[in-house]
Coordinates of C-alpha atoms and ligand atoms in Angstrom, one line a residue:
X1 CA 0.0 0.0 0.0
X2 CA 1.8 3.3 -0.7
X3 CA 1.5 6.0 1.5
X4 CA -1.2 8.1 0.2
X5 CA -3.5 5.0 0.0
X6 CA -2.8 3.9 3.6
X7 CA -3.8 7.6 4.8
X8 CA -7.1 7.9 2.5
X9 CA -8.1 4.6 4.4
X10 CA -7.1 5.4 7.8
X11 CA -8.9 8.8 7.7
X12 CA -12.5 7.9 8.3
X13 CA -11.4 5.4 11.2
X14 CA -9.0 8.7 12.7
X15 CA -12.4 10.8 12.0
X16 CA -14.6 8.9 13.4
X17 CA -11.7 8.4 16.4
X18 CA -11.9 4.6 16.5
X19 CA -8.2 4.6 15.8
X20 CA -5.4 7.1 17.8
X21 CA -1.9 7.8 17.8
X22 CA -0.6 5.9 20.0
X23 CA 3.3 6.7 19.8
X24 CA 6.2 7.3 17.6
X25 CA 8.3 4.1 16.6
X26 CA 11.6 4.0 15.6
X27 CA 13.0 5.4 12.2
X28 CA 14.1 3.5 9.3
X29 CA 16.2 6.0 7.6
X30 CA 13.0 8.9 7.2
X31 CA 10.9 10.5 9.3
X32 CA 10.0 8.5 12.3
X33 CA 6.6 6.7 11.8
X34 CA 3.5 7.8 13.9
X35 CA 1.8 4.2 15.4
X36 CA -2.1 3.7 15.3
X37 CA -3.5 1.6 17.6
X38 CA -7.5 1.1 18.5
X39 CA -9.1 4.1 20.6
X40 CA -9.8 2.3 24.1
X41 CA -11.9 5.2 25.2
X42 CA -13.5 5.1 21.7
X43 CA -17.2 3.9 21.3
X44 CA -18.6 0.8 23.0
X45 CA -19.6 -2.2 21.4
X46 CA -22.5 -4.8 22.9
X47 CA -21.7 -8.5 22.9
X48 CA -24.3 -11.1 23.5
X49 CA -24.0 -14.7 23.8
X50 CA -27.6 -17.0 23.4
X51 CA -26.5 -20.5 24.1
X52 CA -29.1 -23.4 25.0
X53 CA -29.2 -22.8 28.5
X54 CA -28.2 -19.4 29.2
X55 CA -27.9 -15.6 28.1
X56 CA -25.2 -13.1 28.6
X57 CA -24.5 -9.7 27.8
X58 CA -20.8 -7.7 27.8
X59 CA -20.9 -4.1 27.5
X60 CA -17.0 -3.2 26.6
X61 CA -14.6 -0.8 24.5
X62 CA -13.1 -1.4 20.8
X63 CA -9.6 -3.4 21.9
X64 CA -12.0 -5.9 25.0
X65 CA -9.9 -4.5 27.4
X66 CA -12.2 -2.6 29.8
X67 CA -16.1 -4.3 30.3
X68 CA -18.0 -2.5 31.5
X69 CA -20.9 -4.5 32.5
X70 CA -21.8 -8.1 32.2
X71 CA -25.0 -9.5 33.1
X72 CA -26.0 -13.4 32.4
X73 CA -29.7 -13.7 32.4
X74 CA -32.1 -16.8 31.9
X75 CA -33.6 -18.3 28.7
X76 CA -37.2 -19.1 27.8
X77 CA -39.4 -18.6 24.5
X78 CA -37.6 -16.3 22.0
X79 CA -39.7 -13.5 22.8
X80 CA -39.4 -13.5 26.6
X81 CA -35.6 -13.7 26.0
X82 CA -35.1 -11.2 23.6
X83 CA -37.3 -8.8 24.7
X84 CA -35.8 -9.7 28.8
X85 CA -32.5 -9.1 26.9
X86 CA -32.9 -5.6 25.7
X87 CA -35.0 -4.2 28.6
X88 CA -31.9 -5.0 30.6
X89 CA -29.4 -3.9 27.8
X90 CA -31.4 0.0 27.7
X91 CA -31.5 -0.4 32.2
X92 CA -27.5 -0.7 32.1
X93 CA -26.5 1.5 29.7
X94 CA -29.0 3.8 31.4
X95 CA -26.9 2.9 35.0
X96 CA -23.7 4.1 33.1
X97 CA -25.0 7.0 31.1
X98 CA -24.3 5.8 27.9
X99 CA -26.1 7.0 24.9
X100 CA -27.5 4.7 22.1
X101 CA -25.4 7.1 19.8
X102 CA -22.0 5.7 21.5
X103 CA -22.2 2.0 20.8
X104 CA -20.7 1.0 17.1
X105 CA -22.7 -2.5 17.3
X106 CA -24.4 -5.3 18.8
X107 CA -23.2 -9.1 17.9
X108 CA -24.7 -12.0 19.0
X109 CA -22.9 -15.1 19.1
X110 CA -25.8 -18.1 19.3
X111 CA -26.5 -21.8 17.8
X112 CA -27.0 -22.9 14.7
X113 CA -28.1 -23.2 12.1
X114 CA -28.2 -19.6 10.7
X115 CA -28.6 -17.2 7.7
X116 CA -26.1 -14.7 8.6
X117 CA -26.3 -12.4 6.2
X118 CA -30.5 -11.5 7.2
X119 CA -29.7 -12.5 10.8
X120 CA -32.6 -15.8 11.2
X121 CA -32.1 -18.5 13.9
X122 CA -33.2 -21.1 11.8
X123 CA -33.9 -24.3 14.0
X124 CA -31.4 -25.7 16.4
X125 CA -31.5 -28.7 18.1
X126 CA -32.1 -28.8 22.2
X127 CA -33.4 -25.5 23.4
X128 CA -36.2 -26.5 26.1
X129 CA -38.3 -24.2 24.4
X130 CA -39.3 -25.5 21.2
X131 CA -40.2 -22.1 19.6
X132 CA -36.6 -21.6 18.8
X133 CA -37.4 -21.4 14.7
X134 CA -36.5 -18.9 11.9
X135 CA -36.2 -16.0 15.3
X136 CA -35.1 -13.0 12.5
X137 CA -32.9 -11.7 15.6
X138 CA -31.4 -8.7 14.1
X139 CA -34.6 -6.7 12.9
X140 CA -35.8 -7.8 16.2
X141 CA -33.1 -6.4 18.3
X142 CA -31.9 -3.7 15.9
X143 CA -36.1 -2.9 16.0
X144 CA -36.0 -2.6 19.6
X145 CA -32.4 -0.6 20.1
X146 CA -32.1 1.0 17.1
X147 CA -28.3 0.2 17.0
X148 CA -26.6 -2.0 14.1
X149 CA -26.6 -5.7 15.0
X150 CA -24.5 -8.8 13.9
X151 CA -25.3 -12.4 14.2
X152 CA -22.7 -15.5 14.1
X153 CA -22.6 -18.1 15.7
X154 CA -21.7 -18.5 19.1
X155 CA -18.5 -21.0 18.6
X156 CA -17.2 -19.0 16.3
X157 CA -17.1 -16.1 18.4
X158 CA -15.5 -17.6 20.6
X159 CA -12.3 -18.9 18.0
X160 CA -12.5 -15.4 17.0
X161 CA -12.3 -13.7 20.2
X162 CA -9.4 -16.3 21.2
X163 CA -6.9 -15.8 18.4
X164 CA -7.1 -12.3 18.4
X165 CA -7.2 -11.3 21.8
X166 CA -6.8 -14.3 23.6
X167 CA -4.1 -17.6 24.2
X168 CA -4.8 -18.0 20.6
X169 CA -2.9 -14.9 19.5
X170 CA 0.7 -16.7 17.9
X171 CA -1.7 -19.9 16.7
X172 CA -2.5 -20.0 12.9
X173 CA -4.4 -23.1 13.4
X174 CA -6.5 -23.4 16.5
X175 CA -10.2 -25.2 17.5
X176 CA -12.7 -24.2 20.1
X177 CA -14.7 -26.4 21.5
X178 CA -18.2 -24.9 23.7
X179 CA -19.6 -28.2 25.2
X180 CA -22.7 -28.8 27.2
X181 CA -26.2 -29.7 26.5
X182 CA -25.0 -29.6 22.7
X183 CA -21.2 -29.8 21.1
X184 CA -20.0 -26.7 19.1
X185 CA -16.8 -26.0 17.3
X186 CA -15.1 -23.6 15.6
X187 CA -12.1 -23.7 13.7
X188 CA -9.5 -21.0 12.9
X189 CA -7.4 -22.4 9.9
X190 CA -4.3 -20.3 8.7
X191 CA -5.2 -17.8 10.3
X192 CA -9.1 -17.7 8.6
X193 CA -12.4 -18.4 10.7
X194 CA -13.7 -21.3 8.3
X195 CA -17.6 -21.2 7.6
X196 CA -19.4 -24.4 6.7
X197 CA -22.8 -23.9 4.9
X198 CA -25.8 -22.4 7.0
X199 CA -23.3 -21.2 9.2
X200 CA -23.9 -24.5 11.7
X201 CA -20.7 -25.7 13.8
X202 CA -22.4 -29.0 15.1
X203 CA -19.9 -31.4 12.4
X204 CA -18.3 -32.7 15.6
X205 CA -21.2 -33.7 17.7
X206 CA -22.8 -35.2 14.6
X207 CA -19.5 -37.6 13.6
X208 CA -20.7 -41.1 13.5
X209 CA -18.2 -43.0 16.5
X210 CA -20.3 -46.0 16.3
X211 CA -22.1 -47.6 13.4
X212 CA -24.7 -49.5 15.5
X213 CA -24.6 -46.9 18.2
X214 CA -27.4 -45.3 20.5
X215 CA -30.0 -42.8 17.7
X216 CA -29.1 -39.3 17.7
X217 CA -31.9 -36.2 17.4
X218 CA -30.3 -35.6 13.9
X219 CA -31.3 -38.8 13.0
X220 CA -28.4 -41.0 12.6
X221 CA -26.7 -43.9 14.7
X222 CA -24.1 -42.9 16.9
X223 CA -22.8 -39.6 16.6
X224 CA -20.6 -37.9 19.5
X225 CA -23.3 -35.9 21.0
X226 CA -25.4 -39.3 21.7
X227 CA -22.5 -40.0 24.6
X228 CA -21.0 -36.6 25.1
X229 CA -23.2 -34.5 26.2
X230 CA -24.6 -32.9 29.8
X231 CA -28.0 -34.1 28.9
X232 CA -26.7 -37.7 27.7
X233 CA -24.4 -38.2 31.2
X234 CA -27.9 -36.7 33.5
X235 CA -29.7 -39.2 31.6
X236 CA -27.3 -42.2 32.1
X237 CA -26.6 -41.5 35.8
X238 CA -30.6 -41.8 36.4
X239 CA -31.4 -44.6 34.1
X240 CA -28.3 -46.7 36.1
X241 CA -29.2 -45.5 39.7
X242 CA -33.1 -46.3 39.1
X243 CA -32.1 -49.8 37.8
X244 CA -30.6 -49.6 41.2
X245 CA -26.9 -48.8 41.7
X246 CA -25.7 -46.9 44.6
X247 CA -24.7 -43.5 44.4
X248 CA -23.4 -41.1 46.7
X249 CA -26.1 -38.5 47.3
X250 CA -29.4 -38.5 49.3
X251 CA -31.3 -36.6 46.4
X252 CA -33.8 -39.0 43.8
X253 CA -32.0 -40.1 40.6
X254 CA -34.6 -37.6 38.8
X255 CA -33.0 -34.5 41.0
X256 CA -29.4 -35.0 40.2
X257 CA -28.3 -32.8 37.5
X258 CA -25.0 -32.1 36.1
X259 CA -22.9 -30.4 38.6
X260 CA -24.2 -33.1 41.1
X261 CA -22.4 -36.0 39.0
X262 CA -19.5 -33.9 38.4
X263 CA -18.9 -33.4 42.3
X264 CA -19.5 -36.8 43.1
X265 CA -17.0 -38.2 40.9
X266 CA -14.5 -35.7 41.8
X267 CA -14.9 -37.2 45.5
X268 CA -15.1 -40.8 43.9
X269 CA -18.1 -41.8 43.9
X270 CA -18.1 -45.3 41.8
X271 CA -20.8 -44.6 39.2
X272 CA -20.5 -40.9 38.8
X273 CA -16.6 -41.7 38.3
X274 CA -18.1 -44.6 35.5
X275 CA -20.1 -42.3 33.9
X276 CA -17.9 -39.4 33.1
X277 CA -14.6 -41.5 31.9
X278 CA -16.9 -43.5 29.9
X279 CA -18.1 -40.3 28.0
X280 CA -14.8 -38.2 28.1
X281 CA -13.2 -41.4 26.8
X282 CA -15.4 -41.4 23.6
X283 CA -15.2 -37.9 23.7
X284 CA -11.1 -38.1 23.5
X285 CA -11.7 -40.4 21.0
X286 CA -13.7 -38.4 18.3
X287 CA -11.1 -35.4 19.0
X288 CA -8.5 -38.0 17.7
X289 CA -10.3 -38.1 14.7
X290 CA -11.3 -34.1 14.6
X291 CA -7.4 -33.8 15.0
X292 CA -6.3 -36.0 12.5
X293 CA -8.5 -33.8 9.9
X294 CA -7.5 -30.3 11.0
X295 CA -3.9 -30.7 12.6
X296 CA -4.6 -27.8 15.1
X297 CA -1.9 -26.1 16.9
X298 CA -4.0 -25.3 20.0
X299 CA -7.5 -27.1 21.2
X300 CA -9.5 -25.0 23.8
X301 CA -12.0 -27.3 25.6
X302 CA -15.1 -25.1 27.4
X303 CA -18.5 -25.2 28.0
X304 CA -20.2 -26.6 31.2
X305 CA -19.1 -30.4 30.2
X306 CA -15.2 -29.4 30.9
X307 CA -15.8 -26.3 33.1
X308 CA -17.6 -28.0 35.8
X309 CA -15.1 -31.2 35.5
X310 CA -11.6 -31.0 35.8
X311 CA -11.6 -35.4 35.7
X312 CA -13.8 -35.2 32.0
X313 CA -10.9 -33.0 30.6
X314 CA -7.9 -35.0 32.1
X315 CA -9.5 -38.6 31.0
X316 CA -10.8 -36.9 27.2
X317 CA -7.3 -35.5 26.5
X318 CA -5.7 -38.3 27.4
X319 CA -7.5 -40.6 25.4
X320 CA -6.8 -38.0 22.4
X321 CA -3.0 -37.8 23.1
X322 CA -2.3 -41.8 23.6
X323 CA -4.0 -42.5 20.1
X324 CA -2.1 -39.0 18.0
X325 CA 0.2 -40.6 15.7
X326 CA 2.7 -37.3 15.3
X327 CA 5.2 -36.9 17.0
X328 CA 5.1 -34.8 20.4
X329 CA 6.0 -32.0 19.0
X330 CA 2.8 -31.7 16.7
X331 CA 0.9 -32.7 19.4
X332 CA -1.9 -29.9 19.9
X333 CA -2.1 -27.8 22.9
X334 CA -5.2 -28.4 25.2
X335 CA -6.4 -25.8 27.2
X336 CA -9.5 -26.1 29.4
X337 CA -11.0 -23.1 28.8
X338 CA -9.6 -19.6 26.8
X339 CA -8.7 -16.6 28.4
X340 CA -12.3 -15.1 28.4
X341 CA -13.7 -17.8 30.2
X342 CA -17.3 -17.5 30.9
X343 CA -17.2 -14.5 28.7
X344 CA -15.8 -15.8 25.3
X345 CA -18.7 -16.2 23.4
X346 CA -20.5 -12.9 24.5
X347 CA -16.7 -11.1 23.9
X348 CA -16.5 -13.2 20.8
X349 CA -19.8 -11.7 19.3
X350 CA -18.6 -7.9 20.8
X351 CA -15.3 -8.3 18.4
X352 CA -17.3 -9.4 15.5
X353 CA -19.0 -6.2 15.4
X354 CA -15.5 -4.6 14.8
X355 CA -14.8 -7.1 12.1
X356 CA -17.8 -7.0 10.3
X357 CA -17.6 -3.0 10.4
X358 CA -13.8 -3.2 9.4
X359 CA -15.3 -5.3 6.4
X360 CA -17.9 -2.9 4.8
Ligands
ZN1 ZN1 -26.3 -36.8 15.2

């Protein structure tokens, strides 16, 4: 880019004070250059994250490094939760005086299916409300707010949010992993988020591990998510302590829930302790597999099914290292977890906003 171009296409983003002068680096020979770097007190972006059992919000500035509010809020019909979502969205930015006028964006990060581009829900699997179907999100939201809005999905948000802010930053090649009642990836490959039609990022839950295998709600026989999945591990724990073996709590089968199994098999409790290396070991398996296709540098495993289980990440990686044919050295990195945590999805969807707008 010669000089002249550069500064014709830096000037809106120094006009409209997204970008500053940050400092003065050292000559080559010339003048010494002036350094741009993104205006932290610049406007604010919104960053929402709609997974199957929760909502968030983040409220933070252009480079992620300052929220300044975060609120995680239930999920219901698409209407109570969209609506619940903005009424609490206009409350905060009320509490911190900030005008509609300063936010650059909305992004939502959610699940799959989707068509981007006019910003539908089209119909995901596993939401305990069943009127999750073609939900045109944007004009709902943008509607409401009257602010610019951006939908993705909520995996690839996350990717995102890793390589460019988080411990993905020197990995060309990295996966994401947000596991729970459902199993969604997404993939950053040299250095590119890679798409797959309607935008879904379920490939992984849905790859057959056994042929004759248990049926899956897409249809088929077998698939990851039949064996990997919060829901899948509640329902084997009851179905095995009705049929009567002994577990350590004095709640009914029907009452124990996820975190439940997860605690009792970190204090070694026989069946919980069956249950989860049984799953995470088919679970390590199928990442073999995933691995062998996409030879990422770094794998970030998250969601409830690893956060909540320190024992489910130890026995999956495991099983995924002892079968890896390359050497150690090509070996991916596992992580449990990115740097955002909690907040990678909703982050993830607050950075898109600055892609997208980059991308215009
Ligand atoms: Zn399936």
């Amino acid at each position: 880019m010669t000089l002249s171009t550069l500064q014709r296409s830096i000037k809106p983003l120094i006009d409209n004070e997204l970008i500053i002068e940050s400092a003065i680096g050292e000559s080559t020979g010339g003048r010494r250059p002036a350094l741009y770097d993104i205006n932290p007190e610049g406007p604010y972006i919104v960053g929402i994250d709609i997974s199957r059992s929760y909502t968030r919000f983040v409220i933070t500035n252009l480079n992620l490094s300052t929220i300044y509010a975060e609120k995680a809020l239930p999920i219901s019909s698409p209407q109570q939760t969209i609506t619940a979502i903005c009424d609490t969205l206009k409350e905060t930015l009320n509490d911190l005086s900030i005008s509609k006028s300063d936010i650059l964006g909305i992004g939502v990060g959610t699940v799959g299916p989707l068509d981007r581009e006019k910003g539908i829900i089209l119909n995901p699997t596993n939401f305990a409300s069943k009127e999750w179907v073609n939900i045109p999100i944007k004009d709902i939201i943008e509607r409401d707010l009257g602010i610019p809005t951006f939908i993705d999905n909520g995996a690839n948000s996350a990717v995102l949010v890793e390589h460019l802010f988080g411990i993905g930053k020197k990995y060309g090649n990295m996966s994401y992993f947000n596991c729970g009642m459902g199993i969604r990836t997404g993939v950053i490959s040299s250095d590119k988020l890679i798409r797959t039609s309607s935008d879904s990022e379920d490939s992984f839950g849905h790859m057959i591990i056994d042929m004759d295998g248990e049926k899956c709600s897409c249809g088929n026989y077998g698939c990851v998510e039949c064996y990997c999945s919060t829901l899948q591990i509640i329902r084997k724990f009851r179905s095995k302590a009705k049929a009567g073996r002994s577990f350590a709590s004095s709640k009914p089968p029907e009452e124990i829930d996820y975190i439940d199994i997860c605690n009792m098999a970190e204090k070694g409790d026989e069946l919980s302790r069956e249950i989860m290396t049984d799953s995470a070991a088919i679970f390590g398996l199928a990442l073999t597999n995933y691995i062998n296709i996409l030879k990422p540098e770094l794998v970030i495993l998250s969601g409830p099914l690893f956060r909540y289980s320190q024992l489910y990440y130890d026995v999956a990686t495991s099983a995924a290292n002892k079968r890896l044919r390359f050497k150690d050295k090509d070996n991916p990195v596992f992580r449990r977890g990115g740097k955002f945590q909690i907040n990678s999805i909703s982050l993830g969807a607050a950075a898109m906003v600055f892609e997208e707008l980059l991308n215009q």
